[in-house]
mmCIF file of C-alpha atoms and ligand atoms in Angstrom:
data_model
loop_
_atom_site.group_PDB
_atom_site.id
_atom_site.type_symbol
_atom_site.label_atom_id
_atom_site.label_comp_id
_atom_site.label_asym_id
_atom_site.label_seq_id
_atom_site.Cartn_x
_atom_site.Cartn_y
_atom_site.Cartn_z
ATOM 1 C CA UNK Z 1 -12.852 24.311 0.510
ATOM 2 C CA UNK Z 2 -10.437 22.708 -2.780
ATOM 3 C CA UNK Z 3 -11.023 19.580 -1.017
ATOM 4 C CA UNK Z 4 -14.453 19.334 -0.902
ATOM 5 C CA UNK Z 5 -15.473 21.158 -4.018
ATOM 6 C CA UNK Z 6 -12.675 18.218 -5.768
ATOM 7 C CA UNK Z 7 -15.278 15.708 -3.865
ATOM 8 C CA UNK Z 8 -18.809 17.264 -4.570
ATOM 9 C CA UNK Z 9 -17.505 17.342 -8.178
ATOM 10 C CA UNK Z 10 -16.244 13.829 -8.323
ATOM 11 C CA UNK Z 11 -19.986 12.697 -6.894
ATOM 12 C CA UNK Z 12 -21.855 14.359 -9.091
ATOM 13 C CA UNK Z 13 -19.372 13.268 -12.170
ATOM 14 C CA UNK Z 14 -20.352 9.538 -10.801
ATOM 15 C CA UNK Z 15 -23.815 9.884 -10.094
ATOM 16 C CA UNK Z 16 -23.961 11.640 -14.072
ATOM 17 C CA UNK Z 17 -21.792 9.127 -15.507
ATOM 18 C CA UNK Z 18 -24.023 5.702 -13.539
ATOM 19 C CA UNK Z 19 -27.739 7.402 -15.141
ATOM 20 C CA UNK Z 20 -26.394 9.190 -18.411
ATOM 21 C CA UNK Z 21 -28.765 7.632 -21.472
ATOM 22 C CA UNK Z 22 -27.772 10.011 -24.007
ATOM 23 C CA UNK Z 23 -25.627 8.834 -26.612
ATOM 24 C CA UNK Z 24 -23.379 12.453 -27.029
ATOM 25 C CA UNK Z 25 -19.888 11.775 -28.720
ATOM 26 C CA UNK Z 26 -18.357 13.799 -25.557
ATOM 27 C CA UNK Z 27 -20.929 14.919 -22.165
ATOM 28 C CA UNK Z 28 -19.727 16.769 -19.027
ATOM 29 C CA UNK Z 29 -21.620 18.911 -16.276
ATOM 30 C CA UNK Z 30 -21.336 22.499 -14.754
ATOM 31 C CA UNK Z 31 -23.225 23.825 -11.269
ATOM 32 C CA UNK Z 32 -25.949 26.051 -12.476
ATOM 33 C CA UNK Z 33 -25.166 28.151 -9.744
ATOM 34 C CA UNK Z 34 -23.194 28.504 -6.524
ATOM 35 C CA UNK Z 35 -23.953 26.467 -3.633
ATOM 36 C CA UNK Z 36 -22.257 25.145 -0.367
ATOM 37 C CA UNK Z 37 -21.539 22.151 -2.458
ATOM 38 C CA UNK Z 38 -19.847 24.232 -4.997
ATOM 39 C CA UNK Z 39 -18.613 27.290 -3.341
ATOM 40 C CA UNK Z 40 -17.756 29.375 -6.657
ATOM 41 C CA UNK Z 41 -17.729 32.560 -7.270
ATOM 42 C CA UNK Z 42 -20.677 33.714 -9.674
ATOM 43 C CA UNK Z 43 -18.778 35.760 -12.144
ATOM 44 C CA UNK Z 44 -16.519 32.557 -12.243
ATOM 45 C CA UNK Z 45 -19.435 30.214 -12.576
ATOM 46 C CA UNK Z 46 -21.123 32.594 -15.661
ATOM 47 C CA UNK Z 47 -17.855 32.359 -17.804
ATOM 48 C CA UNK Z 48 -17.241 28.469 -17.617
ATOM 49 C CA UNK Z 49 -20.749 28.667 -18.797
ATOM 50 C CA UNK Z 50 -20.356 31.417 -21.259
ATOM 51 C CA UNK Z 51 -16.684 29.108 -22.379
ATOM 52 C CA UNK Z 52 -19.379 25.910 -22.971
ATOM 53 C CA UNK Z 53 -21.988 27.980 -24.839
ATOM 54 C CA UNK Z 54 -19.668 29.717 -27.267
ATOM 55 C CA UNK Z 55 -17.616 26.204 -27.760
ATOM 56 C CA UNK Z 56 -18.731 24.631 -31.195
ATOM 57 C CA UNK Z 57 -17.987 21.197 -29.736
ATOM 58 C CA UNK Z 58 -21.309 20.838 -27.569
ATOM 59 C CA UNK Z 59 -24.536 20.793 -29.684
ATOM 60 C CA UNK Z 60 -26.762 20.284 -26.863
ATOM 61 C CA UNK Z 61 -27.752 21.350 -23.585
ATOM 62 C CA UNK Z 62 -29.842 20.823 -21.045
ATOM 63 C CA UNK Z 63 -30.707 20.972 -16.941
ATOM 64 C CA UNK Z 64 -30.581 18.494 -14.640
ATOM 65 C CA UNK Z 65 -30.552 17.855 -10.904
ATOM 66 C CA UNK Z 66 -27.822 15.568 -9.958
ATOM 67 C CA UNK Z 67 -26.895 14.533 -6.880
ATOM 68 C CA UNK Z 68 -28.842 17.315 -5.047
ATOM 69 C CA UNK Z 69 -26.965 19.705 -6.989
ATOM 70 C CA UNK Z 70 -28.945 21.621 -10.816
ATOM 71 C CA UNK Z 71 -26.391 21.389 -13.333
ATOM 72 C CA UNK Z 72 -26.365 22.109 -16.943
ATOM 73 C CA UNK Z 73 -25.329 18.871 -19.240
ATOM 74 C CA UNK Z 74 -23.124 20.001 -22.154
ATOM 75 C CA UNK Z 75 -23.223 17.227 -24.859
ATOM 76 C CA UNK Z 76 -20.839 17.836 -27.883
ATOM 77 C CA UNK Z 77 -18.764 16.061 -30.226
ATOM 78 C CA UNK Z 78 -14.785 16.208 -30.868
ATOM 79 C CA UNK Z 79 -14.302 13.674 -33.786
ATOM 80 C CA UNK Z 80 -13.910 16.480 -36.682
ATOM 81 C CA UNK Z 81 -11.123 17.878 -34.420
ATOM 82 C CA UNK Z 82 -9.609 14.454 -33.038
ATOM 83 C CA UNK Z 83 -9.020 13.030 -36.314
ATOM 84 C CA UNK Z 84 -7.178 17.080 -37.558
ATOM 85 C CA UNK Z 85 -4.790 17.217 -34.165
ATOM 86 C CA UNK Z 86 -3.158 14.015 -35.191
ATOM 87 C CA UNK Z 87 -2.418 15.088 -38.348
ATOM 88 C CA UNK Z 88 0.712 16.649 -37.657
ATOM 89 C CA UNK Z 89 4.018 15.666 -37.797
ATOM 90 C CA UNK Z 90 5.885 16.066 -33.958
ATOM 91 C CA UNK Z 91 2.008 15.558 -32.492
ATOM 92 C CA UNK Z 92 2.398 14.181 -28.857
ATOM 93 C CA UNK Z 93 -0.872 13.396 -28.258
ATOM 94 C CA UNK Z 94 -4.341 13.731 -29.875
ATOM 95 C CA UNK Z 95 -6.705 16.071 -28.564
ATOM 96 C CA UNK Z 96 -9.252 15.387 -25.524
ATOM 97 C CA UNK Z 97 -10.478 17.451 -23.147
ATOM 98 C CA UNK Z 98 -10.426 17.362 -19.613
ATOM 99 C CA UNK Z 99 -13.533 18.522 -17.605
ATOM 100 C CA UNK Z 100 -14.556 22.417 -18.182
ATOM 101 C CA UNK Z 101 -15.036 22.303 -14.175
ATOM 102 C CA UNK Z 102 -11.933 20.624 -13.509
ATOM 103 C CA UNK Z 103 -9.798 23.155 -15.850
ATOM 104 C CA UNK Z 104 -11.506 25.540 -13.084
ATOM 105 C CA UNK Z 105 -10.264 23.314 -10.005
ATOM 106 C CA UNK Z 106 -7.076 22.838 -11.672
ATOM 107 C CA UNK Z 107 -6.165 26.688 -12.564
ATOM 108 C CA UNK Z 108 -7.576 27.015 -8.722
ATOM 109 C CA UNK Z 109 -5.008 24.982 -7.141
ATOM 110 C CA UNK Z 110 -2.237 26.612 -9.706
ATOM 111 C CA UNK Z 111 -3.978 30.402 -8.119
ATOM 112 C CA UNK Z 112 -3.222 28.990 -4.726
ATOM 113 C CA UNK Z 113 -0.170 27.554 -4.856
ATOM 114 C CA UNK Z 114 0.888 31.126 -5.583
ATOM 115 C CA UNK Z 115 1.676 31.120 -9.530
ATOM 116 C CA UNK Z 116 1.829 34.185 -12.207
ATOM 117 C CA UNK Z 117 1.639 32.597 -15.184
ATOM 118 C CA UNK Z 118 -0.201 29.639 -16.747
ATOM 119 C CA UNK Z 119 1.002 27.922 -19.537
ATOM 120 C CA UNK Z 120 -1.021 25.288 -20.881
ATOM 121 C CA UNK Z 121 1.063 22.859 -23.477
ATOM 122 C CA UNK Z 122 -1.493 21.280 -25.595
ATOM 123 C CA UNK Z 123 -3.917 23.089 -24.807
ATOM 124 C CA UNK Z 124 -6.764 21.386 -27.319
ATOM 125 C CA UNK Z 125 -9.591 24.348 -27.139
ATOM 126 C CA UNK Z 126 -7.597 26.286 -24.495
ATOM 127 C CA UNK Z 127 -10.223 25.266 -21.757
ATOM 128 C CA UNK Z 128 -7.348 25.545 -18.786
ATOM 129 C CA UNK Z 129 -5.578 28.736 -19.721
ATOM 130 C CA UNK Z 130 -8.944 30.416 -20.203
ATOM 131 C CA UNK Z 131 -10.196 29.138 -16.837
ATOM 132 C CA UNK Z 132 -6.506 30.621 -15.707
ATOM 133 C CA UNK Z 133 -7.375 34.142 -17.545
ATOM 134 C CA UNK Z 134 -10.576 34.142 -15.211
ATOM 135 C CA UNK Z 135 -8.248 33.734 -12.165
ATOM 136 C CA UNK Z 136 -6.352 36.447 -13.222
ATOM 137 C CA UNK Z 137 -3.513 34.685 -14.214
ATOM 138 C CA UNK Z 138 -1.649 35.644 -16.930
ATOM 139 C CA UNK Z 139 -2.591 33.039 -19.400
ATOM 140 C CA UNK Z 140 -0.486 31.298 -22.291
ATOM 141 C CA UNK Z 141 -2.365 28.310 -24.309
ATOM 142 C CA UNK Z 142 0.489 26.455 -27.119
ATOM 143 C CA UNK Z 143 -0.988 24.123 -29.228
ATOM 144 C CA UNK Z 144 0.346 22.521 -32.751
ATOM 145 C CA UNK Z 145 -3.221 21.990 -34.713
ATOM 146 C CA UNK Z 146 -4.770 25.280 -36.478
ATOM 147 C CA UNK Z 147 -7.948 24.300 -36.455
ATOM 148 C CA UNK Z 148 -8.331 24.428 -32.502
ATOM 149 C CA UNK Z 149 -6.244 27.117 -32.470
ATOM 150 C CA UNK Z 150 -8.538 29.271 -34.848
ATOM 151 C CA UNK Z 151 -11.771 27.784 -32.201
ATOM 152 C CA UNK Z 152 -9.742 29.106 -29.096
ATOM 153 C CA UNK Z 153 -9.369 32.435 -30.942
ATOM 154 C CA UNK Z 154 -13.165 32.680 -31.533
ATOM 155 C CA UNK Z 155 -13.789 31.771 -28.261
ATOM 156 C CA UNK Z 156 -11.451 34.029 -27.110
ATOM 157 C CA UNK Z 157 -12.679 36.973 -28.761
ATOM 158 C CA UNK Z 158 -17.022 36.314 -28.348
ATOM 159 C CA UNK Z 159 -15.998 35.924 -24.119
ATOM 160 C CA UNK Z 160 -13.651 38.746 -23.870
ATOM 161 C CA UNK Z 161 -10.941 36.374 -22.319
ATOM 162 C CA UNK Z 162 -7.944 36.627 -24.102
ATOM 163 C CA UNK Z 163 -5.826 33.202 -23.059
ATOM 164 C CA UNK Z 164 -3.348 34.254 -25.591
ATOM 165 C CA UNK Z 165 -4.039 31.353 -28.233
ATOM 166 C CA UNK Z 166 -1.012 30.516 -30.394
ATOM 167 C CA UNK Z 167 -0.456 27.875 -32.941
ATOM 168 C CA UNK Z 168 2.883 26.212 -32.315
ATOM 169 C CA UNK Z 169 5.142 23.270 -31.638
ATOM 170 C CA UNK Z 170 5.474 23.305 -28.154
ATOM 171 C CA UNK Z 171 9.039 21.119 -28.764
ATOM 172 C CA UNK Z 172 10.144 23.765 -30.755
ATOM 173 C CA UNK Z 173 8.651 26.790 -28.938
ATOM 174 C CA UNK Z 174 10.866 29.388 -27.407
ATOM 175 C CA UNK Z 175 9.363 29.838 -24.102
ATOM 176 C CA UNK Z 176 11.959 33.063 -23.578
ATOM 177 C CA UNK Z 177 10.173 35.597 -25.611
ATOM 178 C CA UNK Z 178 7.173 34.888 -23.206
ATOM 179 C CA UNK Z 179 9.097 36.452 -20.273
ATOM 180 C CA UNK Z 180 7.641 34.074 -17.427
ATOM 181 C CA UNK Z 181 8.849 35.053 -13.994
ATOM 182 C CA UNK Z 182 6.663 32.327 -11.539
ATOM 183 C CA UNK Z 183 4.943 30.366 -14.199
ATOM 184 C CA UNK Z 184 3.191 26.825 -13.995
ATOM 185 C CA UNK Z 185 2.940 24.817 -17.363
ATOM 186 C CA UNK Z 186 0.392 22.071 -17.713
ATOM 187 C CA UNK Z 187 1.476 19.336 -19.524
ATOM 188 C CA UNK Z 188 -1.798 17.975 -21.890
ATOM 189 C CA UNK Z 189 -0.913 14.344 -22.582
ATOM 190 C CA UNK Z 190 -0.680 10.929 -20.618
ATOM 191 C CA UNK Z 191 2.888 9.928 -20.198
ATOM 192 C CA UNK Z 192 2.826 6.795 -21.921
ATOM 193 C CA UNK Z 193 0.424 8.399 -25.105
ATOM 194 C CA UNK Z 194 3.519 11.091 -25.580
ATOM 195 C CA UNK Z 195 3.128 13.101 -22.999
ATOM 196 C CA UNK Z 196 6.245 12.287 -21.903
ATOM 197 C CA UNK Z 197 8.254 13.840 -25.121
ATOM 198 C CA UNK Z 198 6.350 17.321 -24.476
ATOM 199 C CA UNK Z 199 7.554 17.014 -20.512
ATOM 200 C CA UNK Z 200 11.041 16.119 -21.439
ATOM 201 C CA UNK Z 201 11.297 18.770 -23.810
ATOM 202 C CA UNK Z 202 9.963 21.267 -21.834
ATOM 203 C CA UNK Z 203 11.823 20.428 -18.797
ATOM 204 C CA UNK Z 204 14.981 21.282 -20.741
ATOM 205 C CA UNK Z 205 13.956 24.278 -22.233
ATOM 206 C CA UNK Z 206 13.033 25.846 -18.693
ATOM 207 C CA UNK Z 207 16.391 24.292 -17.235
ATOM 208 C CA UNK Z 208 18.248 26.572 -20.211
ATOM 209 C CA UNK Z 209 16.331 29.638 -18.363
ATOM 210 C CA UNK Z 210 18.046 30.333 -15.473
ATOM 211 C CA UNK Z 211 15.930 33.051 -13.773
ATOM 212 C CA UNK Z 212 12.881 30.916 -13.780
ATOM 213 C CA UNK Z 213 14.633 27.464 -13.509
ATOM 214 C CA UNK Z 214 13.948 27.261 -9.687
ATOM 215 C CA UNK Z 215 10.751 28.911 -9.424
ATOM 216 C CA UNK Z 216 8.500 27.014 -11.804
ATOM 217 C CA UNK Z 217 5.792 24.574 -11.480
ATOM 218 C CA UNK Z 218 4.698 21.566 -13.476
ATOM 219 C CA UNK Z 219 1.349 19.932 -13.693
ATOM 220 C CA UNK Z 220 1.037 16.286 -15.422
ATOM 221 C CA UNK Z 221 -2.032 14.078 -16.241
ATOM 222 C CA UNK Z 222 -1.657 11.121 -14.768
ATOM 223 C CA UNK Z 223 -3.851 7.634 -15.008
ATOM 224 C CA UNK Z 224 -4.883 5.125 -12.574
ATOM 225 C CA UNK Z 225 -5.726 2.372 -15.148
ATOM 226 C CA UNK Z 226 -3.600 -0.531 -14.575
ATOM 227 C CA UNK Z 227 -3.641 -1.518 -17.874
ATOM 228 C CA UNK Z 228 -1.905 1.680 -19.120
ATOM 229 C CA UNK Z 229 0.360 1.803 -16.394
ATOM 230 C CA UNK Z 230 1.676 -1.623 -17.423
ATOM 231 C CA UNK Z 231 5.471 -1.493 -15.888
ATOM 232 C CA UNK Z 232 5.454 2.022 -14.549
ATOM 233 C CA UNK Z 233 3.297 2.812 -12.083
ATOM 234 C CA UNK Z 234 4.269 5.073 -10.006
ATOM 235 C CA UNK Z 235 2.728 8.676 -10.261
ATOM 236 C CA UNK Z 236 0.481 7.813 -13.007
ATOM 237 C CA UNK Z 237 3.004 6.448 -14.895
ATOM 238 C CA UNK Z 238 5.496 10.107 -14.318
ATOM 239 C CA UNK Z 239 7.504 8.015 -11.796
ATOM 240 C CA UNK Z 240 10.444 7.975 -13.614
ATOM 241 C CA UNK Z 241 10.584 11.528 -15.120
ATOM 242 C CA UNK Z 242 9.616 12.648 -11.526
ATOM 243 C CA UNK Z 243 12.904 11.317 -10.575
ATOM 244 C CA UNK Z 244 14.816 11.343 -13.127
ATOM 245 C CA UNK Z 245 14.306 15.383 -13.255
ATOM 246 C CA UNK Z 246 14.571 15.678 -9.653
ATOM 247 C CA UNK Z 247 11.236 17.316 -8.868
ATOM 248 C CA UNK Z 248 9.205 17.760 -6.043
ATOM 249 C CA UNK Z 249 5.595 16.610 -5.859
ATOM 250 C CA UNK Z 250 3.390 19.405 -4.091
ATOM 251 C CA UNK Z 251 0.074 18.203 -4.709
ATOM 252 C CA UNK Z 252 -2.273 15.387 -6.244
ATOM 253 C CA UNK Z 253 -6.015 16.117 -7.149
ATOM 254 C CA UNK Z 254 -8.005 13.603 -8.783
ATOM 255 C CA UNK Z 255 -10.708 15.281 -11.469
ATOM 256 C CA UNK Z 256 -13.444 14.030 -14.030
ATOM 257 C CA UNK Z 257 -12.176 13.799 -17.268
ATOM 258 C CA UNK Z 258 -13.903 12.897 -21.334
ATOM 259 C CA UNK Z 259 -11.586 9.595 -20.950
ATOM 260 C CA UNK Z 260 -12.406 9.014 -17.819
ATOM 261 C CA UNK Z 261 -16.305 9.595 -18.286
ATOM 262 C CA UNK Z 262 -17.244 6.112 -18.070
ATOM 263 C CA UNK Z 263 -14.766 5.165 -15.819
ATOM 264 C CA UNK Z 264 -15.009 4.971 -12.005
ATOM 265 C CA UNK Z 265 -11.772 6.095 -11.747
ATOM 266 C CA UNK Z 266 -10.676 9.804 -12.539
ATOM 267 C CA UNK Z 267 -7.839 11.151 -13.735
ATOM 268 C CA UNK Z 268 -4.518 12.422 -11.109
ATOM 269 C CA UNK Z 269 -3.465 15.708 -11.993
ATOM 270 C CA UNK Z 270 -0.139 15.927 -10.128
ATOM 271 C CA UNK Z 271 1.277 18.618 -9.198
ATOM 272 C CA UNK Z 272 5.398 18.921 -8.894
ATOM 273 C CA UNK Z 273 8.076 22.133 -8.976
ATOM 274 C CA UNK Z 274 11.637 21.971 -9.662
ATOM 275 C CA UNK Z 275 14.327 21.582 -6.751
HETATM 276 C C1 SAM Y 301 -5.061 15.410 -24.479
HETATM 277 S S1 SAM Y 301 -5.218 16.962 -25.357
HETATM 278 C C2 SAM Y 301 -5.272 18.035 -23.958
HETATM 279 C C3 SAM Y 301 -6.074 19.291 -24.184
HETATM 280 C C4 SAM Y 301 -6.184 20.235 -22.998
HETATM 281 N N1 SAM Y 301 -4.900 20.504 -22.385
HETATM 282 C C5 SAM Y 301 -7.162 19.734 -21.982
HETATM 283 O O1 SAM Y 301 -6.737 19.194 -20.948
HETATM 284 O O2 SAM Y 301 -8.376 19.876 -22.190
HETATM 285 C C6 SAM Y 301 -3.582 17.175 -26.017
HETATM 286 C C7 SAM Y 301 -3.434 18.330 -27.003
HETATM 287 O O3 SAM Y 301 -2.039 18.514 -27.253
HETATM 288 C C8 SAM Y 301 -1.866 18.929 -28.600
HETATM 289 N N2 SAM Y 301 -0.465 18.638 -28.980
HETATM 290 C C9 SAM Y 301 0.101 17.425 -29.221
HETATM 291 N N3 SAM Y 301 1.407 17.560 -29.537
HETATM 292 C C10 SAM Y 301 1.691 18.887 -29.479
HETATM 293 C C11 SAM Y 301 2.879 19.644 -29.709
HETATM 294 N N4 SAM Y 301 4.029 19.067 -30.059
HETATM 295 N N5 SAM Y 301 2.808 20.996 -29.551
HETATM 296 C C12 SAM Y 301 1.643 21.602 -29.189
HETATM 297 N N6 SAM Y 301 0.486 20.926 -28.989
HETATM 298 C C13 SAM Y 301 0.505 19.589 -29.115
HETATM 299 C C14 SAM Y 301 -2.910 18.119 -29.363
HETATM 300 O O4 SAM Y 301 -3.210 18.677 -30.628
HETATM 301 C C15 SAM Y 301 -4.085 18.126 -28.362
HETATM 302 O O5 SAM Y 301 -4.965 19.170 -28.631
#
């Protein structure tokens, strides 16, 4: 069923992205409603909807049928909050969003693989630890920049999800006082854009926890572009820390992303635990 909602979703992301004439800062797509094509659960479906319509970002909506599938066509803007998350000091990475759909698919995959907790690092406007709160996962979104903080609190609050927003470093962030027992952090940032400084850093922070040290997952963004991947290639470009760290690679699912958009390439989210 992941396999070929990941592939309806990756269509219609195509077909969207080949006859979009809009000229939205930021555009991405959810099902209006369930379908064999997009086997989700309605309650599900209502609150990624609810998480677009209460999300300052998109200014704009409207319906449209796209490869044989309605959707609705969020159109927004992030520039205000682009230029404010790389304003700070020990910033890894600026803020863009991935896909409110494939936060779902991604928090999914984290629900199946058997996870507690979900700990998004980075989390821009908290889009995968609320679609992990919906799962009924206990949810944990860290991100440096107050401003997107304070939006994931209001959207927090007007949906009745509470991701547990908070406004920190995640290189300094003590990750104890959140007593994880089976937790999976995603990691928000390419490798090569500084991505790789919030892995690290995390990495050793969960090694200095011994009771979850063995039992905890990691997700990282990967790319396909050749031209980022330059001289490390392997695993969208998390080759090295892959092996350097030792960990195991469960999974790979490729999902729509706002870089990606007008790409026809998407963007590997892979999927690894410790050994
Ligand atoms: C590429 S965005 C990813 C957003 C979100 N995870 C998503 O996929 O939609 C990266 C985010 O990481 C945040 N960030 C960068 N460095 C950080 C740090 N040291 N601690 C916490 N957040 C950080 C940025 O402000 C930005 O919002």
């Amino acid at each position: 069923m992941l396999d070929d909602l990941v592939k309806n979703l990756v269509l219609v992301k195509r077909e969207f992205a080949n006859n979009y004439t809009g000229s939205a800062h930021i555009q991405e797509v959810i099902p209006v409603s369930t379908s064999i094509q997009f086997p989700i659960d309605t309650n599900h479906l209502e609150m990624l909807h609810d998480f677009a319509q209460r999300n300052p970002i998109y200014f704009n909506s409207f319906e449209e049928k796209i490869a044989g599938t309605t959707c609705v066509v969020y159109e927004g803007d992030i520039n205000e909050y682009w230029l404010n998350s790389i304003k700070h000091g020990s910033s890894c990475q600026p803020f863009y969003p991935t896909w409110i759909m494939s936060a779902y698919v991604m928090a999914l995959v984290a629900k199946k693989l058997g996870y507690r907790e979900l700990v998004d690092i980075g989390s821009g406007d908290g889009r995968i630890a609320f679609c992990g709160k919906i799962l009924e996962l206990i949810s944990y979104s860290i991100e440096i920049d107050n401003v997107l903080v304070e939006l994931q609190e209001k959207i927090s609050k007007s949906t009745n999800q509470n991701f547990n927003p908070k406004c920190k470093d995640a290189l300094e962030f003590d990750y104890t006082q959140l007593q994880l027992t089976h937790p999976i952090f995603f990691i928000g940032g390419l490798s090569q854009m500084g991505g790789d400084l919030l892995a690290t850093s995390i990495i050793d922070k969960i090694n200095g926890i011994s009771n979850i040290s063995h039992n905890t997952g990691l997700v990282f963004a990967g790319t396909n572009s050749k031209k980022q991947l330059s001289n490390n290639i392997s695993h969208g470009g998390w080759g090295s820390i892959i092996k350097k760290y030792n960990l195991n690679i469960v999974d790979t699912v490729s999902l729509p992303t706002i870089w990606t958009f007008d790409q026809t390439i998407e963007t590997p989210y892979i999927y690894t635990k410790f050994n």
